[in-house]
Amino acid sequence: MNAPVKKTFVSDLVEEMGSLPTVAAQIVSLTSQTNCDIGALTRVILSDNVMSMRFLALANSAAVSRGNEVKNLRMALVRLGLRRVRNVALCMGMHDMMPGSEAEGRLNMTEFWKFNLATASCAQGLAFQRGTASDDDAWLVGILHSIGVSSLDQKASSDLQTVLEEAQQKSISLIQAEINCLDFHHGELGGRLLSNWNLPQTFCDAVEFSGESFQQDEITEETRNLISILRDSIKLVRSIGYGANGDGTAPLNLDQATQELGIEEPALLGLAAKVDREVTDMSRLIGIDLPDNLFQETIRESRKQVVRLGMEGFKDSLARENLEEEMSMAREIQQRLLPKNTPEMDCYDLWAANHPSLHVSGDYYDFFKIKGGKTAFVIADVSGKGLPAAMLASNLQASLRALAQVFDDPGELLGAVNTALHESTDSEKFATLFLGVLSPDGKGLRYASAGHNPPLLLRETGVSEWLKPAGTPLGMFPEMKYPVMDIELCSGDLFVSYTDGITEAVDQNDVEFEEEGLEKTVRNNHEASGDIIIERVIEKVLIHVSTNSLNGRDSLLDNWDEPDHQNAGDDLTMVVIRSV
C-alpha cells in the first residue's frame, strides 16, 4: 500500500478523535491536583446524570459498600477515594468515545479492554512492589498505552486490519507492522492524542516511547521508570494470554516472563487477585461482563502445573520454602511503607524506626501533609500477620494519604478512613492507629486515636502523661466517630508513640515489658537524641524477651534492626518527637 504522509495522517486522526468528554476531562484534572476541592469535584460530576449514577452505583456495589448504602454523591466520592474516582472517570470517558463494533475487521473491544484493564492493574501492582514510580501514574499509563490502537480502529479500521494481518502473517510486533504499513506506530498517535487532551507530558511520552528505543536524554527518569513498568506488565499479561493487544509475535510462557521480571510466586498470586478485583469492578462499570476471578483462572490454565501454583501436592519442604518467600515479600512490602527520612521541621525533632520480627505483622509509621499544609504523623498496627497483614497496612496507608487531601481534622480523617477500611475488608480485619497533627509553631498537637496504645508524653519538668486511647479500631464498625484531643507542648517535651510489640513483649516467664518498662527506659535516656532513645528501648525489650540475652548487650546493639537476629515475636515500631 502507499504509505500516507506521516505527520498529516497522524494530525488528521488526532483531529478526528477530538477531545476527552468534558466531564471526564474535568474530573481527571481536579483529582490530579494536590489539594482537590471535593465540593467542586462533586458539582462537576452532578452535571452529568449518567456519570453521577455510575459513581453512586460503584460506591454501593457489593464489593465496595458491604451493605452500607450511600445516597449522597459527595459521600460516594469519599468512599471511593480520589484515585479510584480519577481512574473510573478516565476509563469511562475513553470507553464512551470509543464504542466497539461487530463489523468484520474491527477490534474485538472486549478482548482489547480485558488486556488494557489487566495491564493497568498489573502496572499499578508492579509500581508499588518496586517503589520506582507512582502506582497511580502506572495505572494511567497502563490504561492509556494502546489508545492509539483503538483510535486507528475508530477512524482508520481498514488500515488497522492491514496492520494486524501483517503482524500475524509475519509474526512481527504490532509496532513493526504499523511502521511497515503506515510509516508511524500507535504509540506516536497515542502520545499526540494525549497531548491534545492536555494530559501531563509524562503520560504522553510514556505512551509514545513505550514500544520503541530511545536515548536516555530524550525523556525524564520518571517516564523511563513508567515505561519499564509498562513493558513488564504487557509482557506478563501477554504471557498469561489474558485479552489481546494485537501483537503478532509469540509471547513468552509464564515461567519465562516471571523469571525475567523477578516475580516470586506469592507476589504473582497477590498480583493476580488484585487484577481480578479491579478488572471486575471496572469492566462492569463500562458494560463488559467478565467471569469472576478470570485472571487467576487464566494463570492456572496457562501454568499447567498445579505444584507451581501451590494449590495442592506440595511436599512439606516446598511448603516451608513458599511460606518463607511469602514472609520475605510481606517484610519487603512492610518496609516500603516506611518513609526513607523523617521530615525536617523548625520546631520539632522527629525520629522513627521499625524492627521487624520474623513473623511479620502490619506495623507501620508515616509522615505526610494534610489538607491545609500541616504535617501529620501516624503509627499503626493492623491485625494478622504475614502477607495479608502487610497488604492491609498498604491499603490503610493509601487511604490515609488520599483522604488527607480532603480533611484537615484528624477525627474526620479517621472517620473517613474507618469507613473505607470497613467497606474494603472482612469484618475480622481491623487496625489500631494513632494520628497526630503538629502545630507549625511547635506549641502543641491535635490527635485522634483508633484504639491504639497510649503514647507517653514526658514533660521537660519530669511529669509524665499517658494519652489514653479513644475510639474504636479502624475497620470494625461503620460510621464511627473519633474525638479530637489537643495537647500543649513546651520546649524539651518528649512525645513517644509505639506499637504493642514494645509493651507486650514477654520474657520466658510470660512477664510483659509493659508501659512501666518503656517509661523507665525513656526517663533514663530523656536527654539523648530520639534515635538513641529508640535504640535503648528496643535493646531493653530484646534483653527482656531473651531473659538477659545469651548474645550479650553488644550483639543486640549491633543487630537490633536485623530481623534474622534477635526479635521479640512481633514488630517493634516507635515514633519519637521532641518540641524544640
Coordinates of C-alpha atoms in Angstrom, one line a residue:
M1 CA 0.0 0.0 0.0
N2 CA 1.1 3.6 -0.4
A3 CA 2.1 4.9 2.9
P4 CA 0.4 8.2 3.8
V5 CA 2.4 11.2 4.8
K6 CA 3.1 10.5 8.4
K7 CA 2.6 13.9 10.1
T8 CA -0.5 14.8 8.1
F9 CA -2.1 11.4 8.7
V10 CA -1.4 11.5 12.4
S11 CA -2.7 15.0 12.7
D12 CA -5.8 14.2 10.9
L13 CA -6.5 11.2 13.2
V14 CA -6.0 13.3 16.3
E15 CA -8.3 15.9 15.0
E16 CA -11.0 13.4 14.1
M17 CA -10.8 11.7 17.5
G18 CA -11.4 15.0 19.2
S19 CA -11.2 15.7 23.0
L20 CA -11.9 13.6 26.0
P21 CA -15.5 14.0 27.1
T22 CA -15.8 17.3 29.0
V23 CA -16.9 15.9 32.4
A24 CA -14.3 13.1 32.3
A25 CA -11.6 15.6 31.4
Q26 CA -12.6 17.9 34.3
I27 CA -12.6 15.0 36.8
V28 CA -9.2 13.9 35.8
S29 CA -7.9 17.5 36.0
L30 CA -9.4 18.1 39.5
T31 CA -8.4 14.8 41.0
S32 CA -4.8 15.3 39.8
Q33 CA -4.5 18.4 41.8
T34 CA -2.6 18.3 45.1
N35 CA -5.4 19.9 47.1
C36 CA -8.5 18.6 45.3
D37 CA -11.7 20.5 46.1
I38 CA -14.2 17.7 46.9
G39 CA -17.1 20.2 46.5
A40 CA -16.0 21.3 43.1
L41 CA -15.5 17.7 42.1
T42 CA -19.0 16.8 43.2
R43 CA -20.5 19.7 41.3
V44 CA -18.7 18.6 38.1
I45 CA -20.0 15.0 38.3
L46 CA -23.5 16.1 39.2
S47 CA -23.6 18.0 35.9
D48 CA -23.7 14.6 34.1
N49 CA -26.6 12.4 35.3
V50 CA -25.1 9.2 33.8
M51 CA -21.7 9.8 35.3
S52 CA -23.3 10.5 38.7
M53 CA -25.3 7.3 38.6
R54 CA -22.3 5.3 37.7
F55 CA -20.3 6.6 40.6
L56 CA -23.2 6.0 43.0
A57 CA -23.6 2.5 41.6
L58 CA -19.9 1.7 42.1
A59 CA -19.9 3.1 45.7
N60 CA -22.9 1.0 46.5
S61 CA -21.7 -2.2 44.8
A62 CA -21.4 -5.3 46.9
A63 CA -17.6 -5.2 46.6
V64 CA -17.4 -1.6 47.9
S65 CA -20.4 -0.9 50.1
R66 CA -20.7 -4.1 52.2
G67 CA -24.4 -3.3 52.7
N68 CA -24.0 0.3 53.8
E69 CA -25.8 2.3 51.1
V70 CA -24.9 5.9 50.4
K71 CA -27.3 8.2 48.5
N72 CA -25.1 11.3 48.6
L73 CA -22.6 11.7 45.7
R74 CA -20.1 13.5 47.9
M75 CA -20.0 10.6 50.4
A76 CA -19.8 8.2 47.4
L77 CA -16.7 10.0 46.2
V78 CA -15.1 9.9 49.7
R79 CA -15.9 6.2 49.9
L80 CA -14.3 5.5 46.6
G81 CA -11.3 7.8 47.1
L82 CA -9.8 10.3 44.7
R83 CA -7.5 7.7 43.0
R84 CA -10.4 5.4 42.1
V85 CA -12.6 8.4 41.1
R86 CA -9.9 9.6 38.6
N87 CA -9.3 6.1 37.3
V88 CA -13.0 5.5 36.8
A89 CA -13.6 8.8 35.1
L90 CA -10.8 8.3 32.6
C91 CA -11.8 4.7 31.9
M92 CA -15.5 5.7 31.3
G93 CA -14.5 8.6 29.2
M94 CA -12.3 6.6 26.9
H95 CA -14.8 3.8 26.7
D96 CA -17.7 6.1 25.8
M97 CA -15.8 7.8 23.0
M98 CA -14.5 4.5 21.5
P99 CA -17.5 2.2 21.2
G100 CA -16.9 -1.3 19.8
S101 CA -18.2 -2.7 16.6
E102 CA -19.1 -6.2 15.4
A103 CA -18.2 -5.3 11.8
E104 CA -15.7 -7.6 10.2
G105 CA -12.1 -6.3 10.5
R106 CA -12.8 -4.3 13.6
L107 CA -11.1 -4.8 17.0
N108 CA -12.7 -7.2 19.5
M109 CA -13.2 -4.5 22.1
T110 CA -14.0 -6.9 24.9
E111 CA -10.6 -8.6 24.5
F112 CA -9.0 -5.2 24.0
W113 CA -10.4 -3.8 27.3
K114 CA -9.6 -7.0 29.1
F115 CA -6.0 -6.6 28.1
N116 CA -5.8 -2.9 29.0
L117 CA -7.5 -3.2 32.3
A118 CA -5.3 -6.1 33.3
T119 CA -2.2 -4.2 32.1
A120 CA -3.2 -1.1 34.1
S121 CA -3.7 -3.1 37.3
C122 CA -0.5 -5.1 36.8
A123 CA 1.4 -1.9 36.3
Q124 CA 0.0 -0.4 39.5
G125 CA 1.0 -3.5 41.4
L126 CA 4.5 -3.6 40.0
A127 CA 5.0 0.1 40.7
F128 CA 4.0 -0.5 44.3
Q129 CA 6.3 -3.6 44.7
R130 CA 9.3 -1.8 43.1
G131 CA 8.8 1.6 44.5
T132 CA 10.3 3.2 41.4
A133 CA 7.2 5.1 40.2
S134 CA 3.8 6.3 41.4
D135 CA 1.3 3.5 41.3
D136 CA -1.4 5.9 40.3
D137 CA 0.6 7.1 37.3
A138 CA 1.4 3.5 36.4
W139 CA -2.3 2.6 36.3
L140 CA -3.0 5.6 34.0
V141 CA -0.2 4.7 31.6
G142 CA -1.4 1.1 31.6
I143 CA -4.9 2.1 30.6
L144 CA -3.7 4.6 28.1
H145 CA -0.8 2.8 26.5
S146 CA -2.7 1.4 23.5
I147 CA -5.2 4.2 22.9
G148 CA -3.6 4.7 19.5
V149 CA -4.7 1.2 18.5
S150 CA -8.3 1.9 19.4
S151 CA -8.1 5.3 17.7
L152 CA -7.0 3.5 14.5
D153 CA -9.9 1.1 14.9
Q154 CA -12.3 4.0 15.2
K155 CA -11.1 6.2 12.4
A156 CA -9.0 4.0 10.1
S157 CA -10.2 0.5 10.6
S158 CA -9.2 -0.8 7.1
D159 CA -5.6 0.4 7.7
L160 CA -5.6 -1.3 11.1
Q161 CA -6.9 -4.5 9.6
T162 CA -4.0 -4.5 7.1
V163 CA -1.6 -3.9 10.0
L164 CA -3.0 -6.8 12.1
E165 CA -2.8 -9.2 9.2
E166 CA 0.8 -8.1 8.5
A167 CA 1.7 -8.7 12.2
Q168 CA 0.1 -12.1 12.3
Q169 CA 1.3 -13.4 9.0
K170 CA 4.9 -12.4 9.5
S171 CA 5.0 -13.0 13.3
I172 CA 6.3 -9.5 13.9
S173 CA 5.3 -7.0 16.5
L174 CA 2.3 -4.7 16.0
I175 CA 4.6 -1.6 16.1
Q176 CA 6.8 -3.1 13.4
A177 CA 3.8 -3.9 11.2
E178 CA 2.5 -0.4 11.7
I179 CA 5.8 1.1 10.6
N180 CA 5.9 -1.2 7.6
C181 CA 2.4 -0.3 6.5
L182 CA 1.7 3.2 7.8
D183 CA 5.1 4.7 8.4
F184 CA 4.1 5.5 12.0
H185 CA 3.1 3.5 15.0
H186 CA 0.2 3.6 17.5
G187 CA 2.4 5.0 20.3
E188 CA 3.1 8.1 18.3
L189 CA -0.6 8.5 17.6
G190 CA -1.5 7.9 21.3
G191 CA 1.1 10.4 22.5
R192 CA -0.2 13.1 20.2
L193 CA -3.8 12.4 21.2
L194 CA -3.0 12.6 24.9
S195 CA -1.1 15.9 24.3
N196 CA -4.2 17.2 22.6
W197 CA -6.2 16.2 25.7
N198 CA -3.8 18.3 27.8
L199 CA -2.6 15.4 29.9
P200 CA 0.8 15.7 31.6
Q201 CA 3.8 15.3 29.3
T202 CA 5.0 12.3 31.3
F203 CA 1.9 10.3 30.2
C204 CA 2.3 11.4 26.6
D205 CA 5.9 10.4 26.4
A206 CA 5.4 7.1 28.2
V207 CA 2.7 6.1 25.7
E208 CA 4.7 7.3 22.7
F209 CA 8.1 5.8 23.6
S210 CA 6.9 2.6 25.3
G211 CA 7.2 0.5 22.2
E212 CA 10.4 1.9 20.7
S213 CA 14.0 2.5 21.5
F214 CA 15.0 5.9 22.9
Q215 CA 18.0 7.8 24.1
Q216 CA 18.3 8.4 27.8
D217 CA 18.2 12.2 27.4
E218 CA 15.0 12.1 25.3
I219 CA 12.7 11.6 28.3
T220 CA 12.8 12.1 32.0
E221 CA 13.8 9.4 34.6
E222 CA 10.2 9.4 35.8
T223 CA 9.0 8.5 32.3
R224 CA 11.7 5.8 31.9
N225 CA 10.6 4.2 35.1
L226 CA 6.9 4.2 33.9
I227 CA 7.9 2.7 30.6
S228 CA 9.9 -0.1 32.3
I229 CA 6.9 -1.0 34.4
L230 CA 4.5 -0.8 31.5
R231 CA 6.7 -3.1 29.3
D232 CA 6.9 -5.7 32.1
S233 CA 3.2 -5.5 32.7
I234 CA 2.4 -6.0 29.0
K235 CA 4.9 -8.9 28.9
L236 CA 3.2 -10.6 31.9
V237 CA -0.4 -10.1 30.6
R238 CA 0.6 -11.4 27.2
S239 CA 2.3 -14.5 28.7
I240 CA -0.9 -15.3 30.6
G241 CA -3.0 -14.9 27.5
Y242 CA -5.5 -12.5 29.0
G243 CA -7.2 -10.5 26.4
A244 CA -5.5 -9.3 23.2
N245 CA -3.5 -6.3 22.2
G246 CA -3.0 -7.2 18.5
D247 CA 0.7 -8.0 18.8
G248 CA 1.5 -10.8 16.3
T249 CA 4.7 -12.1 18.0
A250 CA 4.6 -15.2 20.2
P251 CA 4.5 -14.3 23.9
L252 CA 6.9 -15.7 26.5
N253 CA 5.5 -18.5 28.5
L254 CA 4.5 -17.6 32.1
D255 CA 7.6 -19.2 33.7
Q256 CA 9.9 -17.2 31.4
A257 CA 8.1 -14.0 32.0
T258 CA 8.0 -14.3 35.8
Q259 CA 11.7 -15.2 35.8
E260 CA 12.7 -12.2 33.6
L261 CA 10.6 -9.9 35.7
G262 CA 11.8 -11.4 39.0
I263 CA 8.3 -12.0 40.3
E264 CA 8.1 -14.7 43.1
E265 CA 5.1 -17.0 43.4
P266 CA 3.4 -15.1 46.3
A267 CA 3.8 -11.8 44.5
L268 CA 2.3 -13.3 41.3
L269 CA -0.7 -14.7 43.2
G270 CA -1.2 -11.5 45.1
L271 CA -1.0 -9.5 41.9
A272 CA -3.5 -11.8 40.2
A273 CA -6.0 -11.4 43.0
K274 CA -5.6 -7.6 42.8
V275 CA -6.1 -7.6 39.0
D276 CA -9.3 -9.7 39.2
R277 CA -10.8 -7.3 41.8
E278 CA -10.0 -4.2 39.8
V279 CA -10.8 -5.6 36.4
T280 CA -14.2 -6.9 37.6
D281 CA -15.1 -3.5 39.1
M282 CA -14.0 -1.5 36.0
S283 CA -15.3 -3.9 33.4
R284 CA -18.8 -4.0 34.8
L285 CA -18.8 -0.2 35.1
I286 CA -18.2 0.2 31.4
G287 CA -20.5 -2.6 30.4
I288 CA -18.2 -5.6 29.8
D289 CA -19.4 -8.8 31.5
L290 CA -16.4 -10.9 32.6
P291 CA -16.5 -14.0 34.9
D292 CA -15.2 -13.6 38.4
N293 CA -11.5 -14.4 39.1
L294 CA -10.8 -14.8 35.4
F295 CA -7.2 -13.6 35.6
Q296 CA -6.4 -16.1 38.3
E297 CA -8.2 -18.9 36.3
T298 CA -6.3 -17.9 33.2
I299 CA -3.0 -18.2 35.1
R300 CA -4.0 -21.7 36.3
E301 CA -4.8 -22.7 32.8
S302 CA -1.6 -21.4 31.3
R303 CA 0.6 -22.8 34.1
K304 CA -0.4 -26.4 33.5
Q305 CA 1.4 -27.4 36.7
V306 CA -0.6 -27.4 39.9
V307 CA 2.5 -27.7 42.0
R308 CA 3.9 -24.4 40.7
L309 CA 0.7 -22.7 41.9
G310 CA 1.0 -24.3 45.3
M311 CA -2.7 -25.4 45.2
E312 CA -2.1 -29.0 46.2
G313 CA 0.5 -31.7 46.3
F314 CA 3.2 -29.6 48.0
K315 CA 5.8 -31.5 49.9
D316 CA 6.4 -30.2 53.4
S317 CA 9.8 -28.8 52.4
L318 CA 8.4 -26.9 49.4
A319 CA 5.5 -25.6 51.6
R320 CA 8.0 -24.2 54.1
E321 CA 10.0 -22.6 51.3
N322 CA 6.9 -21.0 49.9
L323 CA 5.9 -19.7 53.4
E324 CA 9.4 -18.2 53.8
E325 CA 9.0 -16.5 50.4
E326 CA 5.7 -15.1 51.5
M327 CA 7.1 -13.8 54.7
S328 CA 10.0 -12.2 52.9
M329 CA 7.6 -10.5 50.5
A330 CA 5.5 -9.3 53.4
R331 CA 8.5 -7.9 55.1
E332 CA 9.5 -6.1 51.8
I333 CA 6.0 -4.6 51.4
Q334 CA 6.1 -3.5 55.0
Q335 CA 9.4 -1.8 54.7
R336 CA 8.3 0.0 51.5
L337 CA 5.5 1.6 53.6
L338 CA 8.0 3.3 55.8
P339 CA 9.3 6.8 54.8
K340 CA 13.0 6.9 53.9
N341 CA 13.5 10.0 56.1
T342 CA 11.7 11.9 58.7
P343 CA 10.7 15.5 57.7
E344 CA 12.8 18.4 58.9
M345 CA 10.9 21.0 60.9
D346 CA 11.9 24.2 62.6
C347 CA 10.0 23.5 65.9
Y348 CA 10.4 19.7 66.2
D349 CA 12.9 17.0 66.1
L350 CA 11.4 13.8 64.6
W351 CA 12.7 10.2 64.8
A352 CA 11.2 6.8 63.9
A353 CA 12.2 3.2 63.5
N354 CA 10.7 -0.2 62.8
H355 CA 12.3 -3.5 64.0
P356 CA 10.6 -6.3 62.0
S357 CA 10.1 -9.7 63.6
L358 CA 10.5 -13.0 61.9
H359 CA 6.7 -13.3 62.0
V360 CA 5.8 -10.2 60.1
S361 CA 2.8 -8.1 61.2
G362 CA 1.4 -4.9 59.8
D363 CA 3.1 -2.2 61.8
Y364 CA 3.9 1.0 60.0
Y365 CA 4.5 4.7 60.6
D366 CA 4.3 7.6 58.2
F367 CA 4.6 11.4 57.9
F368 CA 2.5 13.3 55.4
K369 CA 0.8 16.6 54.8
I370 CA -2.9 17.0 55.4
K371 CA -5.3 19.5 53.8
G372 CA -4.1 23.0 54.7
G373 CA -0.4 22.0 54.7
K374 CA 0.2 20.9 58.3
T375 CA 2.4 17.9 59.0
A376 CA 0.8 14.8 60.3
F377 CA 2.3 11.6 61.6
V378 CA 0.7 8.2 62.1
I379 CA 1.7 4.9 63.8
A380 CA -0.5 1.9 63.2
D381 CA -0.7 -1.9 63.8
V382 CA -3.1 -3.9 61.6
S383 CA -4.5 -7.3 62.7
G384 CA -3.0 -10.5 61.5
K385 CA 0.5 -11.5 60.2
G386 CA 2.3 -12.2 57.0
L387 CA 1.4 -11.1 53.5
P388 CA -2.3 -10.3 54.3
A389 CA -1.4 -8.0 57.2
A390 CA 1.3 -6.2 55.0
M391 CA -1.2 -5.7 52.2
L392 CA -3.9 -4.4 54.6
A393 CA -1.3 -2.0 56.0
S394 CA -0.6 -0.9 52.4
N395 CA -4.3 -0.3 51.8
L396 CA -4.6 1.6 55.1
Q397 CA -1.7 3.9 54.2
A398 CA -3.1 4.6 50.7
S399 CA -6.5 5.5 52.1
L400 CA -4.9 7.8 54.7
R401 CA -2.7 9.6 52.2
A402 CA -5.6 10.1 49.7
L403 CA -8.2 11.3 52.3
A404 CA -5.6 13.5 54.0
Q405 CA -6.0 15.8 50.9
V406 CA -9.7 16.1 51.7
F407 CA -9.8 16.5 55.5
D408 CA -7.8 18.7 57.9
D409 CA -9.5 17.5 61.1
P410 CA -7.8 14.3 62.5
G411 CA -11.1 12.9 63.8
E412 CA -12.9 13.4 60.5
L413 CA -10.0 11.9 58.6
L414 CA -10.0 8.8 60.8
G415 CA -13.8 8.5 60.4
A416 CA -13.4 8.5 56.6
V417 CA -10.6 6.0 56.7
N418 CA -12.6 3.8 59.0
T419 CA -15.5 3.7 56.5
A420 CA -13.1 3.0 53.6
L421 CA -11.4 0.1 55.5
H422 CA -14.7 -1.4 56.8
E423 CA -16.1 -1.4 53.3
S424 CA -13.0 -3.0 51.7
T425 CA -12.1 -5.7 54.2
D426 CA -13.6 -8.5 56.1
S427 CA -15.2 -7.8 59.4
E428 CA -12.4 -9.5 61.3
K429 CA -9.8 -7.3 59.8
F430 CA -9.0 -4.1 61.7
A431 CA -6.2 -1.7 62.7
T432 CA -5.3 0.4 65.7
L433 CA -3.9 3.8 64.8
F434 CA -2.7 7.0 66.4
L435 CA -2.9 10.1 64.2
G436 CA -1.3 13.4 65.3
V437 CA -1.2 16.8 63.6
L438 CA 1.7 19.1 64.6
S439 CA 1.2 22.8 65.2
P440 CA 3.6 24.7 63.0
D441 CA 4.7 26.9 65.9
G442 CA 5.9 23.9 68.0
K443 CA 3.4 24.5 70.8
G444 CA 1.2 21.5 70.5
L445 CA -0.6 18.8 68.5
R446 CA -4.1 17.7 67.8
Y447 CA -4.7 14.0 67.8
A448 CA -7.3 11.2 67.4
S449 CA -6.8 7.6 68.3
A450 CA -8.4 4.5 66.9
G451 CA -7.8 2.2 69.9
H452 CA -4.0 2.4 69.7
N453 CA -1.6 2.1 72.6
P454 CA -1.5 5.3 74.6
P455 CA 1.6 7.4 73.7
L456 CA 3.9 8.6 76.5
L457 CA 4.3 12.4 77.0
L458 CA 7.4 13.1 79.2
R459 CA 7.5 16.8 80.1
E460 CA 10.7 18.7 80.4
T461 CA 9.7 19.1 84.1
G462 CA 9.8 15.4 84.6
V463 CA 6.0 14.9 84.7
S464 CA 4.7 12.1 82.6
E465 CA 1.3 11.7 80.9
W466 CA -0.2 8.8 79.0
L467 CA -2.5 9.9 76.2
K468 CA -5.2 7.2 76.8
P469 CA -6.8 5.7 73.7
A470 CA -10.2 6.9 72.5
G471 CA -12.2 5.5 69.6
T472 CA -12.7 2.0 68.1
P473 CA -10.1 0.3 66.0
L474 CA -10.5 1.1 62.3
G475 CA -12.5 -1.3 60.1
M476 CA -14.5 -3.0 62.8
F477 CA -17.8 -1.0 62.6
P478 CA -19.1 1.6 60.1
E479 CA -20.0 5.2 60.8
M480 CA -17.7 5.6 63.8
K481 CA -16.8 9.0 65.4
Y482 CA -13.3 9.8 66.6
P483 CA -12.9 12.5 69.2
V484 CA -10.1 15.0 68.8
M485 CA -7.8 16.0 71.6
D486 CA -5.4 19.0 71.9
I487 CA -2.1 18.8 73.8
E488 CA 0.1 21.7 74.6
L489 CA 3.8 21.3 74.2
C490 CA 6.8 23.2 75.7
S491 CA 10.4 23.2 74.6
G492 CA 12.0 20.0 75.6
D493 CA 8.8 18.0 76.0
L494 CA 9.2 14.4 74.6
F495 CA 6.4 12.5 72.8
V496 CA 6.9 8.7 72.4
S497 CA 4.4 6.6 70.4
Y498 CA 4.9 2.9 69.9
T499 CA 3.1 -0.4 68.9
D500 CA 2.1 -3.2 71.2
G501 CA 5.2 -5.2 70.3
I502 CA 7.1 -2.9 72.8
T503 CA 4.9 -3.1 75.9
E504 CA 3.5 -6.6 75.4
A505 CA 6.9 -8.3 74.8
V506 CA 7.2 -11.2 77.2
D507 CA 10.1 -12.9 78.8
Q508 CA 10.4 -16.7 79.4
N509 CA 8.1 -16.4 82.4
D510 CA 5.3 -14.6 80.4
V511 CA 6.0 -11.3 82.2
E512 CA 5.4 -8.3 79.9
F513 CA 7.7 -5.4 79.4
E514 CA 4.7 -3.1 80.0
E515 CA 4.4 0.7 80.0
E516 CA 6.5 0.8 83.1
G517 CA 9.5 -0.6 81.3
L518 CA 9.0 1.9 78.4
E519 CA 8.7 4.9 80.7
K520 CA 11.7 3.9 82.8
T521 CA 13.9 3.5 79.7
V522 CA 12.8 6.8 78.2
R523 CA 13.4 8.6 81.5
N524 CA 16.9 7.2 81.8
N525 CA 17.7 8.5 78.4
H526 CA 15.5 11.6 78.1
E527 CA 18.4 13.9 77.3
A528 CA 19.6 11.8 74.4
S529 CA 18.6 12.2 70.8
G530 CA 15.5 10.4 69.7
D531 CA 17.3 7.7 67.7
I532 CA 19.3 6.8 70.9
I533 CA 16.1 6.6 72.9
I534 CA 14.6 4.3 70.3
E535 CA 17.7 2.1 70.3
R536 CA 17.8 1.9 74.1
V537 CA 14.1 0.9 74.3
I538 CA 14.4 -1.8 71.7
E539 CA 17.6 -3.0 73.3
K540 CA 15.8 -3.3 76.7
V541 CA 12.9 -5.1 75.0
L542 CA 15.2 -7.6 73.3
I543 CA 17.1 -8.3 76.5
H544 CA 13.8 -8.7 78.3
V545 CA 12.4 -11.3 75.9
S546 CA 15.7 -13.2 75.9
T547 CA 16.0 -13.1 79.7
N548 CA 19.2 -11.1 79.7
S549 CA 20.2 -12.4 76.3
L550 CA 22.6 -15.2 75.5
N551 CA 24.1 -13.0 72.8
G552 CA 25.0 -10.1 75.1
R553 CA 24.4 -6.4 75.0
D554 CA 26.9 -5.6 72.3
S555 CA 25.4 -8.1 69.9
L556 CA 21.9 -6.7 70.5
L557 CA 23.1 -3.2 69.7
D558 CA 24.8 -4.4 66.5
N559 CA 21.9 -6.4 65.2
W560 CA 18.7 -4.8 66.6
D561 CA 17.4 -3.8 63.2
E562 CA 18.1 -7.2 61.5
P563 CA 15.1 -9.5 61.6
D564 CA 17.2 -12.6 61.3
H565 CA 18.9 -11.9 64.6
Q566 CA 17.1 -11.1 67.9
N567 CA 13.4 -10.5 67.7
A568 CA 10.6 -10.1 70.2
G569 CA 8.0 -12.2 68.3
D570 CA 6.3 -9.0 67.0
D571 CA 7.3 -5.8 65.2
L572 CA 8.8 -3.1 67.4
T573 CA 7.8 0.3 66.0
M574 CA 8.3 3.7 67.5
V575 CA 7.9 7.4 66.7
V576 CA 9.6 10.0 68.9
I577 CA 9.1 13.7 68.7
R578 CA 10.8 16.5 70.8
S579 CA 9.5 20.0 70.8
V580 CA 12.4 22.3 70.3

